[in-house]
Coordinates of C-alpha atoms and ligand atoms in Angstrom, one line a residue:
M27 CA 85.6 100.1 88.7
P28 CA 83.6 101.7 91.7
H29 CA 79.4 101.6 90.4
A30 CA 77.9 105.2 89.9
P31 CA 76.4 106.3 92.6
C32 CA 73.1 105.1 93.4
R33 CA 72.3 106.1 89.5
S34 CA 71.3 102.8 88.7
P35 CA 67.5 101.9 88.1
L36 CA 65.3 100.2 90.0
W37 CA 66.6 97.0 91.2
P38 CA 65.0 93.9 90.3
A39 CA 62.1 93.1 93.6
V40 CA 63.5 89.9 95.1
A41 CA 60.5 87.9 97.1
K42 CA 61.9 88.6 100.4
G43 CA 60.7 91.7 102.1
A44 CA 59.4 93.0 99.0
G45 CA 56.5 95.1 99.3
L46 CA 54.5 98.2 97.1
S47 CA 55.6 102.0 96.7
H48 CA 53.3 104.7 96.8
T49 CA 53.7 104.6 92.7
G50 CA 52.4 100.8 92.6
V51 CA 55.7 99.7 92.1
R52 CA 56.8 96.6 93.8
M53 CA 60.3 97.4 95.7
S54 CA 62.2 95.8 98.6
K55 CA 64.8 96.5 100.7
R56 CA 68.7 96.4 99.3
F57 CA 71.2 94.2 100.9
Y58 CA 73.4 97.2 102.6
I59 CA 76.5 96.6 104.1
T60 CA 79.1 99.8 104.8
T61 CA 83.0 100.3 106.3
A62 CA 84.4 102.4 109.0
I63 CA 84.8 105.8 107.2
D64 CA 88.5 106.3 107.2
Y65 CA 90.3 109.4 108.8
V66 CA 92.2 111.3 106.1
N67 CA 95.4 112.3 108.6
G68 CA 97.1 110.2 106.6
L69 CA 97.3 108.3 103.6
P70 CA 95.3 104.8 103.3
H71 CA 97.1 101.6 104.8
L72 CA 96.8 97.9 104.9
G73 CA 94.3 97.7 107.5
H74 CA 92.2 100.6 105.4
A75 CA 92.9 97.9 102.5
Y76 CA 91.8 95.0 104.2
E77 CA 88.4 96.0 105.4
K78 CA 87.4 97.7 102.2
V79 CA 87.8 94.5 100.3
I80 CA 86.3 92.1 102.6
T81 CA 83.1 94.4 102.8
D82 CA 83.9 94.4 98.8
V83 CA 84.0 90.6 98.4
I84 CA 80.8 90.1 101.0
A85 CA 79.3 92.6 98.5
R86 CA 79.6 91.4 95.4
S87 CA 78.8 88.0 96.5
Q88 CA 75.6 89.4 97.4
R89 CA 75.3 90.4 94.4
S90 CA 76.0 87.3 92.4
L91 CA 74.0 85.4 94.8
G92 CA 70.9 87.5 93.3
R93 CA 70.1 90.0 96.2
P94 CA 70.6 93.2 95.0
A95 CA 73.4 95.3 97.6
F96 CA 74.2 98.6 98.3
F97 CA 78.1 99.3 99.3
L98 CA 79.0 102.3 101.3
T99 CA 82.2 103.6 102.1
G100 CA 83.7 106.8 102.5
T101 CA 86.1 109.0 104.8
D102 CA 86.0 110.7 108.0
E103 CA 87.2 114.3 107.8
H104 CA 86.5 116.4 110.6
G105 CA 88.2 116.7 114.3
Q106 CA 91.1 117.5 115.7
K107 CA 93.5 114.6 113.9
V108 CA 92.3 115.8 110.4
Q109 CA 92.7 119.3 111.8
Q110 CA 96.0 118.8 112.7
A111 CA 97.3 117.0 109.9
A112 CA 96.3 119.9 107.6
L113 CA 98.2 122.4 110.0
A114 CA 101.2 120.4 109.7
E115 CA 101.0 120.7 106.2
G116 CA 100.3 124.4 106.1
K117 CA 97.2 123.6 104.7
A118 CA 93.1 124.9 105.1
P119 CA 91.5 121.9 106.5
Q120 CA 89.4 121.9 103.2
A121 CA 91.8 121.7 101.0
Y122 CA 93.3 119.3 102.8
C123 CA 90.4 117.4 103.0
D124 CA 89.7 117.4 99.2
E125 CA 93.2 116.7 98.5
L126 CA 92.9 113.4 100.9
A127 CA 90.0 112.4 100.3
A128 CA 91.0 112.3 96.1
V129 CA 93.5 110.1 97.2
F130 CA 91.2 107.6 99.1
K131 CA 88.7 107.7 96.0
Q132 CA 91.8 106.3 94.1
F133 CA 92.8 103.7 96.6
A134 CA 89.5 102.5 96.3
A135 CA 89.2 102.2 92.5
R136 CA 92.9 100.6 92.7
L137 CA 91.4 98.2 95.3
Q138 CA 88.6 97.0 92.7
L139 CA 85.9 98.1 95.2
S140 CA 82.6 98.1 93.8
N141 CA 81.1 100.6 96.4
D142 CA 77.7 102.4 95.1
D143 CA 78.2 105.8 97.1
F144 CA 81.4 107.3 98.7
I145 CA 80.4 109.5 101.4
R146 CA 82.3 112.6 102.9
T147 CA 81.9 113.9 105.9
T148 CA 82.5 117.4 104.8
E149 CA 79.7 117.1 102.0
P150 CA 77.0 119.9 102.7
R151 CA 74.2 116.3 102.5
H152 CA 76.0 114.4 105.5
K153 CA 76.2 118.2 107.4
T154 CA 72.5 118.7 106.7
L155 CA 71.3 115.4 107.9
V156 CA 73.6 115.2 111.1
Q157 CA 72.2 119.1 111.9
A158 CA 69.0 116.8 111.2
I159 CA 69.5 114.2 113.7
L160 CA 71.2 116.9 116.6
S161 CA 67.8 119.2 116.4
K162 CA 65.2 116.1 116.6
L163 CA 67.4 114.6 119.8
H164 CA 67.5 117.7 121.3
A165 CA 64.3 118.4 121.2
E166 CA 63.3 115.2 122.3
G167 CA 65.4 115.9 125.6
H168 CA 68.2 113.5 125.3
F169 CA 71.2 116.3 125.5
Y170 CA 71.7 118.5 128.4
K171 CA 74.4 121.7 128.8
A172 CA 76.8 120.7 131.5
N173 CA 80.2 122.0 133.0
Y174 CA 83.7 119.5 133.1
T175 CA 86.6 120.0 134.8
G176 CA 89.3 117.0 134.3
F177 CA 91.3 115.0 132.0
Y178 CA 91.4 115.2 128.1
S179 CA 93.4 113.4 125.7
T180 CA 93.9 115.4 122.5
K181 CA 95.3 112.3 121.0
E182 CA 92.3 110.4 121.7
E183 CA 89.6 113.7 121.6
T184 CA 88.1 112.6 124.6
F185 CA 87.3 113.0 128.4
L186 CA 89.4 110.7 130.6
T187 CA 88.2 109.7 133.8
E188 CA 89.8 108.6 137.3
R189 CA 89.1 104.8 135.8
E190 CA 91.3 105.6 132.9
R191 CA 94.3 106.6 135.8
R192 CA 97.0 104.1 136.9
P193 CA 97.6 104.1 140.6
D194 CA 101.1 106.7 140.1
G195 CA 98.7 109.3 138.8
T196 CA 99.8 108.8 135.3
F197 CA 97.9 108.0 132.4
D198 CA 98.7 105.1 129.5
P199 CA 100.9 106.6 126.8
K200 CA 98.2 105.2 124.0
W201 CA 96.2 108.5 125.4
G202 CA 99.1 110.9 123.9
T203 CA 99.9 114.4 126.2
V204 CA 96.4 114.4 128.3
I205 CA 95.7 118.0 129.4
E206 CA 93.3 119.3 132.1
L207 CA 90.5 120.9 131.1
S208 CA 87.6 122.9 132.6
E209 CA 84.2 123.8 129.8
D210 CA 81.0 123.6 129.1
N211 CA 79.6 120.9 126.6
Y212 CA 76.4 119.2 126.0
Y213 CA 76.0 115.2 127.1
F214 CA 73.7 112.6 125.7
R215 CA 72.0 110.8 128.6
M216 CA 73.0 106.9 128.5
G217 CA 71.5 106.1 131.4
R218 CA 68.1 105.1 130.1
H219 CA 69.8 102.8 127.2
Q220 CA 71.9 100.5 129.4
Q221 CA 69.7 98.0 130.3
W222 CA 68.0 97.4 127.0
L223 CA 71.1 97.5 125.1
I224 CA 72.1 94.3 127.2
D225 CA 69.0 92.6 126.7
Y226 CA 69.6 93.7 123.1
I227 CA 73.0 92.0 122.4
E228 CA 72.1 89.3 124.5
A229 CA 68.4 88.4 122.7
N230 CA 70.5 88.9 119.6
P231 CA 73.7 86.7 119.5
D232 CA 74.5 87.5 116.0
F233 CA 74.4 91.4 116.6
V234 CA 78.0 91.7 116.8
Y235 CA 80.3 88.8 115.4
P236 CA 82.5 87.0 116.4
D237 CA 80.9 86.4 119.8
Y238 CA 84.3 86.3 122.0
R239 CA 83.6 90.5 120.8
R240 CA 80.1 90.2 121.4
N241 CA 80.7 89.1 125.1
E242 CA 83.6 91.8 125.1
V243 CA 80.9 94.4 124.6
L244 CA 78.1 92.7 127.3
G245 CA 81.3 92.6 129.9
F246 CA 81.9 96.1 129.3
L247 CA 77.7 97.2 129.4
K248 CA 77.9 94.8 132.7
S249 CA 80.5 96.2 134.4
Q250 CA 79.7 99.3 134.9
P251 CA 77.4 102.0 134.4
L252 CA 77.9 104.1 131.0
E253 CA 78.7 107.4 131.3
D254 CA 76.7 110.3 129.6
L255 CA 78.3 110.8 126.1
C256 CA 79.5 114.2 125.4
I257 CA 78.9 115.0 121.9
S258 CA 80.0 118.6 121.5
R259 CA 83.5 120.4 121.5
P260 CA 83.7 124.1 122.1
A261 CA 84.2 126.0 118.7
T262 CA 86.8 128.1 120.6
R263 CA 89.3 125.1 121.1
L264 CA 88.1 123.0 117.9
N265 CA 86.4 124.7 115.1
W266 CA 86.3 122.0 112.6
G267 CA 83.4 120.2 112.8
I268 CA 79.8 120.6 112.1
P269 CA 78.2 123.3 114.5
L270 CA 75.4 122.2 116.8
P271 CA 72.5 123.6 115.0
F272 CA 70.7 125.0 118.5
D273 CA 74.2 126.2 119.7
P274 CA 76.9 127.3 117.0
Q275 CA 79.2 128.2 119.9
F276 CA 79.8 124.1 119.9
V277 CA 81.0 121.9 117.0
T278 CA 79.8 118.3 117.1
Y279 CA 82.0 115.2 118.4
V280 CA 83.7 113.6 115.6
W281 CA 82.3 110.0 116.4
F282 CA 78.5 111.4 116.7
D283 CA 79.5 113.0 113.3
A284 CA 81.1 110.1 111.7
L285 CA 78.8 107.3 113.1
S286 CA 75.8 109.3 111.6
N287 CA 77.1 108.6 108.0
Y288 CA 75.1 105.3 107.8
V289 CA 72.0 106.9 107.8
T290 CA 73.2 110.0 106.4
A291 CA 74.4 108.6 103.2
P292 CA 71.2 106.8 102.4
G293 CA 68.9 109.7 103.8
S294 CA 70.6 111.7 101.0
L295 CA 69.9 109.7 98.4
G296 CA 66.4 109.7 99.7
D297 CA 65.9 106.4 101.5
P298 CA 62.1 106.6 103.2
T299 CA 63.1 105.2 106.2
V300 CA 65.7 107.8 107.6
L301 CA 63.6 110.8 106.4
A302 CA 60.4 109.4 107.9
V303 CA 62.4 110.1 111.1
L304 CA 65.0 112.8 110.2
D305 CA 63.1 114.5 107.7
P306 CA 59.3 114.2 108.5
E307 CA 57.9 117.3 106.5
G308 CA 60.3 116.8 103.5
R309 CA 62.2 120.3 103.9
L310 CA 65.8 118.4 103.1
V311 CA 65.3 115.4 100.2
K312 CA 63.0 114.0 98.6
P313 CA 62.0 110.4 99.3
N314 CA 62.3 107.9 96.9
P315 CA 61.2 104.7 97.3
E316 CA 64.1 103.3 95.2
V317 CA 66.6 103.3 97.4
Q318 CA 65.1 101.4 100.5
L319 CA 68.7 100.6 102.5
W320 CA 68.4 101.4 106.2
P321 CA 68.4 99.3 108.6
A322 CA 72.2 98.0 107.2
D323 CA 72.8 94.5 107.2
A324 CA 76.5 94.7 108.1
H325 CA 78.5 97.5 109.5
V326 CA 82.0 96.1 108.6
I327 CA 84.4 97.7 111.4
G328 CA 88.2 97.1 113.0
K329 CA 88.1 96.2 116.9
D330 CA 89.5 99.1 118.2
I331 CA 86.2 100.7 117.0
I332 CA 83.7 98.3 119.1
K333 CA 82.5 100.4 121.8
F334 CA 81.5 103.0 119.3
H335 CA 79.7 101.2 116.9
A336 CA 78.3 98.4 119.7
V337 CA 77.4 101.0 122.5
Y338 CA 77.3 104.5 121.1
W339 CA 75.8 103.5 117.6
P340 CA 72.6 101.8 118.6
I341 CA 71.8 103.8 121.4
M342 CA 71.9 106.8 118.9
L343 CA 69.6 105.0 116.5
K344 CA 67.2 103.6 119.3
A345 CA 67.0 107.4 120.0
M346 CA 66.6 109.1 116.9
G347 CA 63.9 106.2 116.2
L348 CA 65.7 103.8 113.9
P349 CA 65.8 100.3 113.8
L350 CA 69.2 98.9 114.7
P351 CA 71.2 97.4 112.0
R352 CA 71.2 93.8 112.0
Q353 CA 74.9 93.0 112.2
I354 CA 78.5 94.3 113.6
L355 CA 81.6 92.2 111.8
V356 CA 84.3 93.0 113.6
H357 CA 87.6 92.0 112.0
G358 CA 91.2 92.0 113.7
W359 CA 94.0 94.0 112.7
W360 CA 97.2 93.1 111.0
Q361 CA 100.7 93.3 111.5
K362 CA 103.4 92.8 109.7
D363 CA 106.5 90.5 110.9
E364 CA 104.8 89.9 114.4
A365 CA 105.0 93.5 115.1
K366 CA 102.6 96.3 115.2
M367 CA 102.9 98.6 111.3
S368 CA 104.3 101.8 112.0
K369 CA 105.5 104.4 109.6
S370 CA 108.5 105.5 111.9
T371 CA 110.1 102.2 112.4
G372 CA 109.4 101.5 108.4
N373 CA 107.8 98.3 109.5
I374 CA 104.8 98.9 107.2
V375 CA 103.0 97.1 104.3
D376 CA 102.3 99.5 101.1
P377 CA 99.3 98.5 99.0
L378 CA 99.8 100.4 96.2
A379 CA 103.3 99.0 95.8
V380 CA 101.9 95.4 96.6
I381 CA 99.5 95.9 93.6
D382 CA 101.8 97.4 91.2
E383 CA 104.4 94.6 91.5
W384 CA 101.8 91.5 91.8
G385 CA 98.2 92.8 90.6
V386 CA 95.0 93.7 92.4
D387 CA 93.8 90.2 92.6
A388 CA 97.2 88.3 94.1
F389 CA 97.0 91.6 96.6
R390 CA 93.2 90.5 97.5
Y391 CA 93.5 86.9 97.4
Y392 CA 96.0 86.9 100.0
L393 CA 94.3 89.4 102.5
V394 CA 91.5 87.4 102.1
R395 CA 93.3 83.6 101.9
E396 CA 95.3 84.5 104.9
L397 CA 92.7 85.8 107.5
D398 CA 89.1 85.0 108.4
I399 CA 86.9 88.2 109.9
G400 CA 87.5 88.0 113.8
P401 CA 91.1 87.4 114.7
D402 CA 94.4 89.5 114.0
G403 CA 96.9 88.8 110.8
N404 CA 100.5 88.4 110.2
W405 CA 101.7 90.3 107.2
T406 CA 105.1 88.3 105.6
D407 CA 106.7 89.4 102.0
A408 CA 107.6 85.7 102.1
G409 CA 104.2 84.1 103.3
F410 CA 102.9 86.3 100.1
A411 CA 105.4 85.4 98.1
A412 CA 104.6 81.6 98.7
R413 CA 100.9 81.7 98.1
Y414 CA 101.2 84.0 94.9
H415 CA 103.9 80.9 93.4
A416 CA 101.6 78.2 95.1
D417 CA 97.8 79.1 94.9
L418 CA 97.9 81.4 92.0
A419 CA 100.7 80.8 89.8
N420 CA 101.1 77.1 89.6
G421 CA 97.6 76.6 90.9
L422 CA 94.6 78.2 89.6
G423 CA 97.0 80.2 86.6
N424 CA 98.9 76.8 85.3
L425 CA 95.4 75.2 85.4
V426 CA 93.7 77.7 83.3
N427 CA 97.1 78.1 81.0
R428 CA 97.5 74.5 80.3
T429 CA 93.8 74.0 79.9
L430 CA 93.3 76.5 77.2
A431 CA 96.8 76.1 75.6
M432 CA 96.0 72.2 75.3
L433 CA 92.4 73.4 73.6
K434 CA 94.1 75.3 71.1
R435 CA 96.8 72.7 70.1
Y436 CA 94.4 69.6 70.1
R437 CA 91.2 71.1 68.8
N438 CA 92.0 74.3 67.3
G439 CA 90.5 76.3 70.3
V440 CA 87.1 74.8 69.5
V441 CA 85.3 73.7 72.6
P442 CA 84.6 69.9 71.9
T443 CA 81.3 68.0 72.8
R444 CA 80.3 68.1 76.6
S445 CA 81.2 65.8 79.3
T446 CA 80.4 65.4 82.9
E447 CA 83.5 64.2 84.5
L448 CA 84.5 67.1 86.9
A449 CA 80.5 67.9 87.4
G450 CA 80.3 66.1 90.5
E451 CA 83.1 67.5 92.3
A452 CA 82.4 71.3 90.6
A453 CA 78.8 70.7 92.2
Q454 CA 80.3 70.3 95.6
T455 CA 82.5 72.8 95.3
T456 CA 79.5 75.4 94.2
G457 CA 77.5 74.1 97.4
Q458 CA 80.2 74.5 99.8
V459 CA 81.1 77.9 98.2
R460 CA 77.5 79.1 98.6
T461 CA 77.2 78.0 101.7
H462 CA 80.4 80.0 103.0
L463 CA 79.4 83.4 101.4
E464 CA 75.7 83.2 102.9
A465 CA 77.7 82.8 106.2
Y466 CA 80.0 85.7 105.2
R467 CA 83.2 82.8 105.8
L468 CA 85.3 84.1 102.8
K469 CA 88.2 82.0 103.8
A470 CA 86.5 78.5 104.2
A471 CA 85.3 79.9 100.6
L472 CA 88.6 79.9 98.8
E473 CA 89.9 77.2 100.6
S474 CA 86.6 75.1 98.9
V475 CA 87.5 76.4 95.3
W476 CA 91.1 75.8 96.0
A477 CA 89.8 72.0 96.6
L478 CA 88.6 72.3 93.1
V479 CA 91.9 73.9 91.6
T480 CA 93.7 71.0 93.1
R481 CA 91.4 68.2 92.0
A482 CA 91.6 69.5 88.1
N483 CA 95.2 69.9 88.4
Q484 CA 95.6 65.9 89.5
Y485 CA 92.8 65.6 86.8
V486 CA 95.2 67.1 84.5
D487 CA 98.1 64.4 85.7
Q488 CA 95.9 61.4 85.7
T489 CA 94.0 61.5 82.4
A490 CA 97.6 62.9 80.9
P491 CA 95.7 64.1 77.8
F492 CA 99.2 65.2 76.3
R493 CA 99.5 60.8 75.6
L494 CA 95.8 60.4 74.2
A495 CA 96.4 63.5 72.1
K496 CA 98.8 61.0 70.5
D497 CA 96.7 58.3 69.9
P498 CA 93.8 59.1 67.4
A499 CA 91.8 55.8 68.7
Q500 CA 91.7 58.0 71.8
A501 CA 89.8 61.2 70.4
A502 CA 86.5 61.3 72.2
R503 CA 88.3 60.3 75.1
L504 CA 90.5 63.3 74.9
D505 CA 87.1 65.5 74.3
A506 CA 85.8 64.4 77.2
V507 CA 89.0 65.4 79.0
L508 CA 89.2 68.7 77.7
Y509 CA 85.5 69.5 77.9
S510 CA 85.9 68.9 81.4
L511 CA 88.6 71.0 81.7
A512 CA 87.5 73.7 80.3
E513 CA 83.9 73.7 82.0
T514 CA 85.8 73.7 85.2
C515 CA 87.6 76.6 84.5
R516 CA 84.7 78.3 83.5
V517 CA 83.0 77.5 86.9
L518 CA 85.8 78.4 88.6
A519 CA 85.7 82.1 87.1
V520 CA 81.9 82.1 88.1
L521 CA 83.2 81.4 92.5
L522 CA 85.9 83.8 92.3
W523 CA 84.2 86.9 91.0
P524 CA 83.3 88.1 94.0
F525 CA 87.0 87.8 95.2
L526 CA 89.0 88.3 92.5
P527 CA 86.5 89.7 89.6
G528 CA 89.7 90.9 87.0
T529 CA 91.1 87.3 87.1
A530 CA 87.4 86.0 86.8
A531 CA 86.8 88.4 84.2
K532 CA 90.1 87.5 82.1
I533 CA 88.9 83.9 82.6
Y534 CA 86.1 83.9 81.0
A535 CA 87.4 86.2 78.0
Q536 CA 89.9 83.5 77.5
L537 CA 87.3 81.1 77.4
G538 CA 85.9 83.0 74.7
L539 CA 82.6 84.3 76.3
S540 CA 81.3 87.6 77.0
G541 CA 79.8 89.3 79.8
E542 CA 81.1 89.2 83.8
P543 CA 81.1 86.0 85.4
N544 CA 78.8 88.0 88.1
Q545 CA 76.0 85.6 88.9
F546 CA 76.0 82.4 90.7
T547 CA 73.9 80.3 88.7
A548 CA 76.2 80.1 85.8
A549 CA 78.2 77.9 88.0
Q550 CA 75.8 75.4 87.2
W551 CA 77.9 72.6 84.9
G552 CA 77.3 72.3 81.0
G553 CA 77.6 76.7 80.3
L554 CA 80.2 76.2 77.9
T555 CA 78.9 75.7 74.5
P556 CA 80.8 72.8 72.4
G557 CA 81.4 74.4 68.5
Q558 CA 82.2 77.7 70.5
T559 CA 85.7 79.0 70.0
I560 CA 88.4 79.9 72.8
G561 CA 90.0 83.3 73.0
E562 CA 93.8 83.4 73.7
P563 CA 95.5 81.6 76.4
T564 CA 97.5 84.4 78.5
P565 CA 99.1 83.5 81.8
L566 CA 97.1 84.8 84.2
F567 CA 99.5 84.9 87.3
P568 CA 103.6 84.9 85.7
R569 CA 105.7 83.6 88.2
K570 CA 108.4 86.2 89.7
D571 CA 110.8 83.4 90.5
Q572 CA 112.0 82.5 87.2
P573 CA 112.4 83.6 83.8
R574 CA 108.6 84.4 82.6
G575 CA 107.3 81.4 80.5
G576 CA 108.6 79.2 83.0
A577 CA 105.3 78.5 84.4
S578 CA 102.2 77.2 81.9
K579 CA 103.3 74.5 79.7
P580 CA 100.6 72.7 78.2
G581 CA 99.8 69.0 79.3
Ligands
ME8_623 O1 88.6 104.4 113.6 N1 94.8 96.3 110.6 O2 89.3 105.5 111.1 P1 90.4 104.7 110.8 C1 92.9 96.5 110.1 N2 87.3 107.1 111.3 N3 92.3 97.0 110.0 C2 92.7 98.7 110.7 C3 94.0 98.5 111.2 C4 95.1 97.6 110.7 N4 96.4 97.6 111.4 N5 94.0 99.9 111.3 C5 93.2 100.3 110.9 C6 88.5 105.3 112.5 N6 92.3 99.6 110.7 C7 87.4 106.3 112.2 C8 86.1 105.7 112.0 S1 83.2 104.9 111.1 C9 82.2 105.6 111.8 C10 84.6 106.0 112.0 C11 91.0 99.5 110.7 O3 91.2 105.3 109.5 C12 89.8 100.8 112.1 O4 89.9 99.3 112.5 O5 91.5 105.0 112.2 C13 89.1 101.0 111.4 O6 87.8 99.8 111.3 C14 89.3 101.7 109.7 O7 90.5 100.7 109.9 C15 89.4 102.9 109.6 O8 90.2 103.5 110.5

């Protein structure tokens, strides 16, 4: 379930970066992570799901590791694409956006995202602060008005130059219909920003991750003078946007509007860092020292929008006088069966259909286990089913189910005396997972977790509890084996919580434990209390390729 939008009480202060608010309360900045905000010109798709899930895993893992985190996602609702989609459905843009935003919010809930807020760019709280940004930058001389005559791609909502033109004078089909335009607009002066940005990216190698994306940005910045950015569209041509406060004949360019969400959301909640710059006289929003979010720790985005995030956004922030985000995490794109997903060819993955059939945790697992943050991924239905059966049903599911079934059968469901037979392996895995999570190596973290799953399943085969159970002289030995297995399942629940929160909670409940396994420190060996009664074992991931009950036989 999404968290309530920032109504939560003051997060406990952590030592790093802690300071005193004006009320004398010890405050600290939260870990702040964002996703791209999705265009509502269509339904949510696999790419949207992937980005939101990896961001959720990072947010949850930070919280589990004891660092208060704030996770922002939302929808990008202005601009031509959305206006055209509304028109195509014969709806007024706002009514159309209201419907689609509700669909995207439900989608976030189906993915079990733990977002703290969901921003829509048509909300007054966003529009007000975008106008504050524009007014400030205009007053400080960052914009100028000029006439432009030339080519324009309506599909990409961008002006094209001779550079984009092919030798035969035509444009790449990716630009869609290209028209010739002559119009006045406002431009953002870029020239003064090029060199400091190059220096900054060179001095901060982590700013853009992975490194091949950083090199791409540097290559772009070094290859040509940065052209001034057109930040307006005449309202006569496009009126679905935020009016420029200093010239209402124009609306704001959709990317300027959209990128701003990363600061308008915290600003609207009272983030003093943002408001000191955008609302120094306190006319728009009351500062709230409990909301310390900016600068963001990570913007998670796809590879196609890197220039906006690694070039224009830092420049916008620098011009505003706000610190830059710590990192831009650039993920790759999913294909299906080695081909671009496309509705027209029917080559798509419908995330909701997959979730309905296999469960949300199986879907989350496949996305994160299959694709690291960086390269492109390839979805295959067969690969999905294979992972489901091998890793989830036969691996984790079987381990938990047979452990609990044996505890029920041989010990009446009562946890036996503590033992430490798998404690070393569990501690080693816990250490590896912590290191991977801290470095956002999500796939590697899952690989480490599954090494422990495999080890514990081998341990069942090696110790053969069903044989021990037949010999009363082996009672103490059986106790030791059963405790080690049940405790390993508990540790696994803690390690898995950021990835598969529902499954982790089910494992805890089946072990008879209350609460959620959402604190990494609980992965310490020995948490299960001898004498405690476990709950009901129920298969976590029923097999789909044979009649139900065929998997997960005890012992
Ligand atoms: O770009 N695989 O919105 P969007 C992985 N509104 N990721 C994919 C993908 C795929 N096949 N297709 C799209 C926008 N994405 C803007 C963002 S942010 C201030 C404004 C990713 O709905 C894409 O890379 O077209 C982007 O990060 C996100 O989905 C939203 O794409």
